[in-house]
CSV table of C-alpha atoms in Angstrom, one decimal:
chain,number,residue,atom,x,y,z
A,186,MET,CA,99.6,74.8,162.3
A,187,LYS,CA,99.0,78.6,160.9
A,188,LEU,CA,97.7,79.0,164.5
A,189,LEU,CA,100.4,77.9,166.5
A,190,LEU,CA,103.0,80.2,166.2
A,191,PRO,CA,100.0,83.1,167.4
A,192,ILE,CA,99.1,80.8,169.8
A,193,PHE,CA,102.9,80.2,171.1
A,194,ILE,CA,103.7,84.0,171.3
A,195,LEU,CA,100.9,84.7,173.0
A,196,LEU,CA,101.5,81.9,175.6
A,197,PHE,CA,105.1,83.3,175.9
A,198,ALA,CA,104.1,87.1,176.2
A,199,ILE,CA,101.8,86.3,179.2
A,200,SER,CA,104.4,84.0,180.6
A,201,ALA,CA,106.7,86.8,180.4
A,202,GLN,CA,104.2,89.2,181.9
A,203,VAL,CA,103.7,87.2,185.0
A,204,TYR,CA,107.4,86.8,185.7
A,205,VAL,CA,108.3,90.3,185.2
A,206,SER,CA,105.3,91.7,187.0
A,207,TYR,CA,106.7,88.8,190.0
A,208,ARG,CA,110.0,90.1,189.4
A,209,ILE,CA,108.8,94.0,189.9
A,210,TRP,CA,106.4,93.4,193.1
A,211,HIS,CA,109.5,91.9,194.8
A,212,ILE,CA,112.3,94.2,193.9
A,213,LEU,CA,110.7,97.4,194.6
A,214,PRO,CA,112.1,98.5,198.4
A,215,ILE,CA,108.8,99.8,199.6
A,216,SER,CA,105.5,98.7,201.5
A,217,ASN,CA,103.3,95.8,200.1
A,218,VAL,CA,100.3,98.3,199.4
A,219,GLY,CA,103.1,99.9,197.2
A,220,LYS,CA,104.3,97.1,195.7
A,221,THR,CA,101.0,96.0,194.6
A,222,THR,CA,99.9,99.4,193.4
A,223,VAL,CA,102.9,99.8,190.6
A,224,THR,CA,102.3,95.7,189.6
A,225,VAL,CA,98.9,96.7,188.7
A,226,LEU,CA,99.6,99.9,187.2
A,227,TYR,CA,101.9,98.4,184.9
A,228,ASN,CA,99.5,94.9,184.0
A,229,MET,CA,96.9,98.0,183.2
A,230,ALA,CA,99.4,99.7,181.0
A,231,LEU,CA,100.2,96.7,178.8
A,232,LEU,CA,96.2,95.8,178.6
A,233,SER,CA,95.6,99.2,177.1
A,234,MET,CA,96.8,98.2,174.2
A,235,LEU,CA,94.5,95.4,174.1
A,236,VAL,CA,91.8,98.2,175.1
A,237,PHE,CA,92.7,100.0,172.0
A,238,PHE,CA,92.8,97.1,169.1
A,239,ALA,CA,89.5,95.6,170.7
A,240,THR,CA,87.6,99.0,170.6
A,241,SER,CA,89.3,99.8,167.1
A,242,VAL,CA,87.8,96.2,165.7
A,243,SER,CA,84.8,97.1,167.0
A,244,LYS,CA,84.4,100.7,166.0
A,245,ILE,CA,83.5,101.5,169.6
A,246,SER,CA,84.9,105.1,170.4
A,247,LEU,CA,87.5,105.9,173.7
A,248,GLY,CA,86.6,109.5,173.2
A,249,GLY,CA,88.8,110.9,170.8
A,250,PHE,CA,91.4,111.2,169.1
A,251,GLY,CA,93.5,112.0,172.2
A,252,VAL,CA,92.7,109.0,174.2
A,253,SER,CA,93.2,106.8,171.5
A,254,LYS,CA,96.6,107.5,170.9
A,255,PHE,CA,97.4,107.4,174.5
A,256,PHE,CA,95.6,104.2,175.0
A,257,TYR,CA,97.5,103.2,171.9
A,258,GLU,CA,100.8,104.2,172.5
A,259,VAL,CA,101.2,103.6,176.3
A,260,GLY,CA,100.1,99.9,175.6
A,261,THR,CA,102.5,99.4,172.9
A,262,SER,CA,105.3,101.2,174.3
A,263,THR,CA,104.7,98.8,177.5
A,264,LEU,CA,104.8,96.0,175.4
A,265,PHE,CA,108.7,97.0,174.2
A,266,ILE,CA,109.3,97.6,177.9
A,267,LEU,CA,108.4,93.9,178.6
A,268,LEU,CA,110.5,92.4,176.3
A,269,TYR,CA,113.7,94.3,177.7
A,270,LEU,CA,112.3,93.5,181.5
A,271,PHE,CA,111.9,90.4,180.7
A,272,MET,CA,116.0,90.0,179.4
A,273,LEU,CA,117.2,92.0,182.1
A,274,PHE,CA,115.7,90.2,184.7
A,275,LEU,CA,116.7,86.7,183.1
A,276,ALA,CA,120.1,88.1,183.1
A,277,ILE,CA,119.7,89.4,187.0
A,278,ASP,CA,118.6,85.8,188.0
A,279,LEU,CA,121.3,84.0,185.8
A,280,LEU,CA,123.9,86.3,187.4
A,281,ARG,CA,122.1,85.5,190.8
A,282,LEU,CA,122.2,82.1,190.4
A,283,THR,CA,126.1,81.5,189.5
A,284,HIS,CA,127.0,84.1,192.8
A,285,ILE,CA,127.8,86.7,190.5
A,286,LEU,CA,125.0,89.0,191.9
A,287,PRO,CA,124.1,88.8,195.7
A,288,LYS,CA,120.7,86.6,195.9
A,289,ASN,CA,118.7,89.5,197.9
A,290,PHE,CA,119.7,91.8,195.0
A,291,VAL,CA,116.1,91.3,193.3
A,292,GLN,CA,114.3,91.1,197.4
A,293,ASP,CA,113.6,95.0,198.6
A,294,SER,CA,116.9,95.8,196.8
A,295,VAL,CA,117.2,99.8,196.8
A,296,ALA,CA,120.5,99.0,194.8
A,297,GLY,CA,118.6,96.7,192.3
A,298,SER,CA,115.7,98.8,192.0
A,299,ILE,CA,118.0,101.9,191.0
A,300,GLY,CA,120.1,99.3,188.7
A,301,VAL,CA,117.0,98.8,186.5
A,302,ILE,CA,115.1,101.6,186.9
A,303,SER,CA,118.7,103.2,185.3
A,304,LEU,CA,118.9,100.9,182.6
A,305,MET,CA,115.5,101.2,181.3
A,306,LEU,CA,115.3,104.5,181.8
A,307,ILE,CA,118.8,104.9,179.3
A,308,LEU,CA,117.6,102.1,177.1
A,309,PHE,CA,114.3,104.0,176.0
A,310,VAL,CA,115.1,107.8,176.3
A,311,GLY,CA,118.3,106.8,173.9
A,312,GLY,CA,115.9,104.6,171.5
A,313,ASN,CA,113.4,107.4,171.5
A,314,ILE,CA,115.7,110.2,170.5
A,315,HIS,CA,117.4,107.7,168.0
A,316,TYR,CA,113.7,107.0,166.2
A,317,HIS,CA,113.5,110.9,166.0
A,318,HIS,CA,116.6,111.2,164.5
A,319,LYS,CA,116.0,110.4,160.6
A,320,TYR,CA,119.1,108.7,158.9
A,321,ARG,CA,119.7,109.6,155.2
A,322,GLU,CA,120.6,106.7,153.4
A,323,VAL,CA,122.1,107.6,149.8
A,324,ILE,CA,122.5,104.9,147.4
A,325,ASP,CA,124.2,104.7,143.8
A,326,LEU,CA,122.2,103.3,140.9
A,327,THR,CA,123.7,102.8,137.5
A,328,SER,CA,121.7,102.0,134.1
A,329,ALA,CA,122.6,100.4,131.0
A,330,LYS,CA,119.4,101.9,129.4
A,331,PRO,CA,119.0,105.3,128.4
A,332,LEU,CA,117.2,107.7,130.5
A,333,LYS,CA,116.6,111.3,129.5
A,334,LYS,CA,119.0,112.8,132.3
A,335,PRO,CA,119.9,111.6,135.9
A,336,LEU,CA,117.4,111.4,138.1
A,337,LYS,CA,116.9,111.4,141.8
A,338,LEU,CA,115.0,109.2,144.0
A,339,VAL,CA,113.3,109.9,147.5
A,340,MET,CA,112.0,106.5,148.3
A,341,LEU,CA,110.4,105.8,152.2
A,342,SER,CA,108.6,102.9,153.6
A,343,ASP,CA,106.5,102.2,156.5
A,344,LEU,CA,105.5,105.8,157.2
A,345,HIS,CA,102.8,104.1,159.8
A,346,LEU,CA,100.6,107.3,160.0
A,347,GLY,CA,97.8,107.6,162.7
A,348,TYR,CA,97.6,108.0,166.1
A,349,HIS,CA,101.3,108.0,166.7
A,350,ASN,CA,102.9,109.3,163.6
A,351,GLU,CA,100.5,112.3,163.5
A,352,ARG,CA,100.4,115.6,160.6
A,353,SER,CA,102.9,117.3,162.7
A,354,GLU,CA,105.3,114.7,162.8
A,355,PHE,CA,104.7,113.8,158.9
A,356,ALA,CA,105.0,117.5,158.1
A,357,LYS,CA,108.4,117.6,159.0
A,358,TRP,CA,109.1,114.5,157.2
A,359,VAL,CA,108.0,116.5,154.0
A,360,GLU,CA,110.3,119.1,154.9
A,361,LEU,CA,113.4,116.2,154.5
A,362,ILE,CA,111.5,115.0,151.2
A,363,ASN,CA,111.3,118.3,149.5
A,364,ASN,CA,115.0,119.5,150.5
A,365,GLU,CA,115.8,117.3,148.4
A,366,ASN,CA,114.6,118.3,145.2
A,367,PRO,CA,113.4,114.7,143.9
A,368,ASP,CA,112.1,113.8,140.2
A,369,LEU,CA,110.0,111.2,142.3
A,370,VAL,CA,109.1,110.0,145.4
A,371,LEU,CA,108.0,106.0,145.5
A,372,LEU,CA,106.4,104.7,148.8
A,373,GLY,CA,106.9,101.1,149.3
A,374,GLY,CA,103.3,100.7,151.5
A,375,ASP,CA,102.4,100.7,154.9
A,376,VAL,CA,101.7,104.6,154.6
A,377,VAL,CA,98.6,103.7,157.0
A,378,ASP,CA,99.4,102.3,160.1
A,379,PHE,CA,95.9,100.7,161.8
A,380,SER,CA,92.9,103.0,160.3
A,381,THR,CA,92.6,105.7,157.9
A,382,ALA,CA,90.5,107.4,160.6
A,383,PRO,CA,92.9,109.4,162.2
A,384,LEU,CA,94.5,110.3,158.8
A,385,LEU,CA,91.0,111.9,157.7
A,386,GLU,CA,90.2,113.2,161.2
A,387,GLN,CA,93.9,115.3,160.6
A,388,ASN,CA,93.5,115.7,156.9
A,389,VAL,CA,97.1,114.6,156.6
A,390,ALA,CA,96.1,114.5,152.7
A,391,GLU,CA,96.8,117.8,152.5
A,392,GLU,CA,100.5,117.5,153.7
A,393,PHE,CA,101.1,114.9,150.9
A,394,HIS,CA,100.1,117.5,148.4
A,395,LYS,CA,103.0,119.8,149.6
A,396,ILE,CA,105.5,117.7,148.2
A,397,LYS,CA,107.1,118.8,145.2
A,398,ALA,CA,107.2,115.7,143.0
A,399,PRO,CA,104.8,113.0,141.8
A,400,ILE,CA,104.4,110.5,144.4
A,401,TYR,CA,104.0,106.4,143.5
A,402,ALA,CA,103.7,104.0,146.0
A,403,CYS,CA,102.5,100.2,146.7
A,404,LEU,CA,100.2,98.6,149.2
A,405,GLY,CA,101.5,96.9,152.4
A,406,ASN,CA,100.1,94.8,154.6
A,407,HIS,CA,99.0,97.4,157.0
A,408,GLU,CA,96.7,99.1,154.2
A,409,PHE,CA,94.9,95.7,154.2
A,410,ILE,CA,94.9,95.5,158.2
A,411,GLY,CA,92.8,98.9,158.2
A,412,GLY,CA,90.4,98.2,154.8
A,413,LYS,CA,92.1,98.2,151.8
A,414,ASN,CA,89.1,100.2,150.3
A,415,ASN,CA,89.7,102.5,153.0
A,416,ALA,CA,93.2,103.0,152.0
A,417,ASP,CA,92.4,103.2,148.2
A,418,ASN,CA,90.6,106.3,149.3
A,419,PHE,CA,92.8,107.9,151.3
A,420,TYR,CA,95.8,107.1,148.4
A,421,LYS,CA,93.6,109.3,146.1
A,422,LEU,CA,92.3,112.3,148.5
A,423,ALA,CA,96.4,112.2,148.9
A,424,GLY,CA,96.8,112.5,145.3
A,425,ILE,CA,99.2,109.4,145.4
A,426,ASN,CA,99.6,107.4,142.7
A,427,LEU,CA,98.7,103.6,143.7
A,428,LEU,CA,99.7,101.0,141.4
A,429,THR,CA,98.3,98.0,142.8
A,430,ASP,CA,99.6,95.3,140.3
A,431,GLN,CA,99.9,97.6,137.6
A,432,TYR,CA,102.7,99.9,136.1
A,433,ALA,CA,102.9,103.1,135.0
A,434,VAL,CA,105.6,103.8,132.2
A,435,LEU,CA,107.3,107.5,132.7
A,436,PRO,CA,109.0,108.1,129.2
A,437,GLU,CA,109.8,111.6,130.3
A,438,PHE,CA,112.4,110.2,132.7
A,439,GLY,CA,112.6,106.7,130.6
A,440,LEU,CA,111.1,104.7,133.8
A,441,CYS,CA,109.1,102.3,134.3
A,442,ILE,CA,107.4,101.7,137.5
A,443,ILE,CA,105.2,98.4,139.0
A,444,GLY,CA,103.3,98.6,142.1
A,445,ARG,CA,102.8,94.9,143.3
A,446,ASP,CA,99.6,94.0,145.3
A,447,ASP,CA,100.8,93.2,148.9
A,448,PHE,CA,101.6,89.5,149.6
A,449,THR,CA,98.9,89.3,152.3
A,450,ASN,CA,96.8,89.1,148.8
A,451,ARG,CA,98.5,85.5,147.8
A,452,ARG,CA,96.4,85.5,144.4
A,453,ARG,CA,98.4,88.5,143.5
A,454,LYS,CA,99.7,88.7,139.9
A,455,ARG,CA,103.2,87.8,139.4
A,456,ILE,CA,105.6,90.0,137.6
A,457,PRO,CA,105.6,89.0,133.9
A,458,ASP,CA,102.0,89.1,134.1
A,459,ILE,CA,102.0,92.5,135.4
A,460,ILE,CA,104.0,93.6,132.3
A,461,ALA,CA,102.9,90.9,129.8
A,462,GLY,CA,103.5,92.5,126.6
A,463,GLN,CA,104.9,95.7,127.2
A,464,PRO,CA,107.8,97.4,126.1
A,465,THR,CA,110.1,97.7,129.0
A,466,ASP,CA,113.3,96.3,127.7
A,467,SER,CA,114.1,99.6,126.8
A,468,LEU,CA,113.1,101.5,130.4
A,469,TYR,CA,114.7,101.2,133.8
A,470,THR,CA,112.3,99.3,135.8
A,471,ILE,CA,111.6,99.9,139.3
A,472,VAL,CA,109.4,97.2,141.3
A,473,LEU,CA,108.0,98.5,144.7
A,474,ASN,CA,106.8,95.2,147.0
A,475,HIS,CA,106.2,95.9,150.3
A,476,GLN,CA,107.1,92.5,151.7
A,477,PRO,CA,110.8,91.2,151.0
A,478,PHE,CA,109.9,87.7,150.2
A,479,HIS,CA,111.0,85.9,147.3
A,480,LEU,CA,113.6,88.0,146.0
A,481,GLU,CA,114.3,85.8,142.8
A,482,GLU,CA,110.8,87.1,141.3
A,483,ALA,CA,112.2,90.3,140.6
A,484,GLU,CA,115.6,89.0,139.3
A,485,ASP,CA,114.0,85.8,136.9
A,486,SER,CA,111.6,89.0,135.4
A,487,GLY,CA,114.4,91.5,134.7
A,488,ILE,CA,113.8,93.9,136.7
A,489,ASP,CA,116.8,96.6,137.2
A,490,PHE,CA,115.8,97.6,140.8
A,491,GLN,CA,113.3,96.6,143.6
A,492,PHE,CA,112.8,98.9,146.5
A,493,SER,CA,110.6,97.1,149.7
A,494,GLY,CA,110.0,97.9,153.6
A,495,HIS,CA,108.2,95.9,156.3
A,496,THR,CA,110.7,94.6,158.6
A,497,HIS,CA,111.4,97.5,160.4
A,498,TYR,CA,114.8,95.5,160.8
A,499,GLY,CA,113.0,94.2,164.1
A,500,GLN,CA,113.0,98.0,165.2
A,501,VAL,CA,114.8,96.9,168.2
A,502,TRP,CA,117.5,94.1,169.4
A,503,PRO,CA,117.5,91.0,169.6
A,504,ILE,CA,114.5,91.1,167.4
A,505,THR,CA,116.7,92.5,164.5
A,506,LEU,CA,118.9,89.4,164.7
A,507,ILE,CA,115.5,87.2,163.7
A,508,ILE,CA,115.2,89.6,160.8
A,509,LYS,CA,118.5,88.3,159.6
A,510,TYR,CA,117.5,84.8,159.8
A,511,MET,CA,113.8,85.3,158.4
A,512,TYR,CA,114.5,87.2,155.1
A,513,GLU,CA,117.4,86.6,152.6
A,514,CYS,CA,117.9,90.2,152.9
A,515,GLY,CA,116.0,91.8,155.5
A,516,TYR,CA,117.7,95.2,156.0
A,517,GLY,CA,119.9,97.2,153.4
A,518,GLU,CA,120.9,96.8,150.2
A,519,TRP,CA,121.3,93.6,148.2
A,520,GLN,CA,122.3,92.1,144.8
A,521,ARG,CA,120.9,89.2,143.0
A,522,GLY,CA,122.1,89.0,139.0
A,523,LYS,CA,121.7,91.9,137.9
A,524,THR,CA,118.9,93.1,139.8
A,525,ARG,CA,119.7,95.6,142.7
A,526,TYR,CA,117.2,95.8,145.6
A,527,TYR,CA,116.9,97.8,148.8
A,528,ILE,CA,115.0,96.9,152.1
A,529,SER,CA,114.4,99.8,154.5
A,530,SER,CA,114.1,100.3,158.5
A,531,GLY,CA,111.3,102.1,157.5
A,532,MET,CA,110.9,106.0,158.1
A,533,GLY,CA,107.7,105.4,161.1
A,534,ILE,CA,107.5,102.5,163.2
A,535,TRP,CA,104.8,100.3,164.6
A,536,GLY,CA,104.0,101.0,168.1
A,537,GLY,CA,106.1,102.4,170.8
A,538,LYS,CA,109.1,104.9,169.7
A,539,PHE,CA,112.0,103.2,169.9
A,540,ARG,CA,115.0,102.7,167.9
A,541,ILE,CA,117.3,100.2,169.5
A,542,GLY,CA,119.5,98.6,167.2
A,543,SER,CA,118.0,99.6,164.1
A,544,GLN,CA,117.2,103.7,162.4
A,545,SER,CA,114.4,105.6,161.3
A,546,GLU,CA,115.6,106.6,157.3
A,547,TYR,CA,114.4,107.8,153.9
A,548,VAL,CA,116.5,107.0,150.8
A,549,VAL,CA,118.1,108.7,148.3
A,550,ALA,CA,118.7,107.4,145.5
A,551,GLU,CA,120.8,108.6,142.5
A,552,LEU,CA,119.9,106.9,139.1
A,553,HIS,CA,122.6,107.5,136.1
A,554,ASN,CA,123.6,106.4,133.1
């Protein structure tokens, strides 16, 4: 049963690719040689993603950071382009069947080609600009438990640092964090995108040391993809306090921070087992839990606040709609009983740098009595 969904997705992607390739070939008002060239290049662009992942898994070098980055960004960007071309051509075919558009709109059509290309450019150039604009989301948290002082917490999830989110881009995020003058920085997993190799090559750890506040974090599923031991070593190198089914008591703030192992580890500890016998009743308790499944666990454990990520809020529409049905809360603020939650759409992104119907964000929480 576990294999059915991946197989279905693969078959759907192949079918969509065949359909889109067919429509590209027919709509372009150029010679057959030109049509074939464009269609082949389009398919090669998508296949470059498979080349990247296959070589990464087998530890084969593609020829350096720049080449790997090219294959990664071209391939994953084309995947999102495939989604929108599939929806667009399907809509055009439905309009043709209902005689709203002429039948020749997708046959050697100048108007059809200009229309499709223009719409795709608007969507994806706009989506890229929107991705690079980082939204500052502010939430207000009140505590019935005594705090030493009002606190400012900056929280980020899903940085996905690696071949496409490079050190130079992360440096801009560090500047945004420091501009807040936070008391603490909390990371909700997926700091690493796919591998720690590009992070070590660019010495990204040095950039973390520029953050002017203690950093606490939990693991995400991508840390498991890139190798948990590699991720652990990078976190240490970056000076990040990684909590893996562990807690940290911060008496100077009146806080207890719990970091859960990722849901990937199905044998991870339950929250009560992590904090068993510890005096957390008098401390404001925050859980860092990358994947926002089973939100009732934090409520049942008397947790004050949980920060999660993972969903990216789908990154692009209409996947945003699917996220709403996959999770009790797939994005934003939530509450169960006395427990508050925030599920972030993420600061970085996986794959192509496009946000269509979602946003890249960092969360600034004002915590006070």
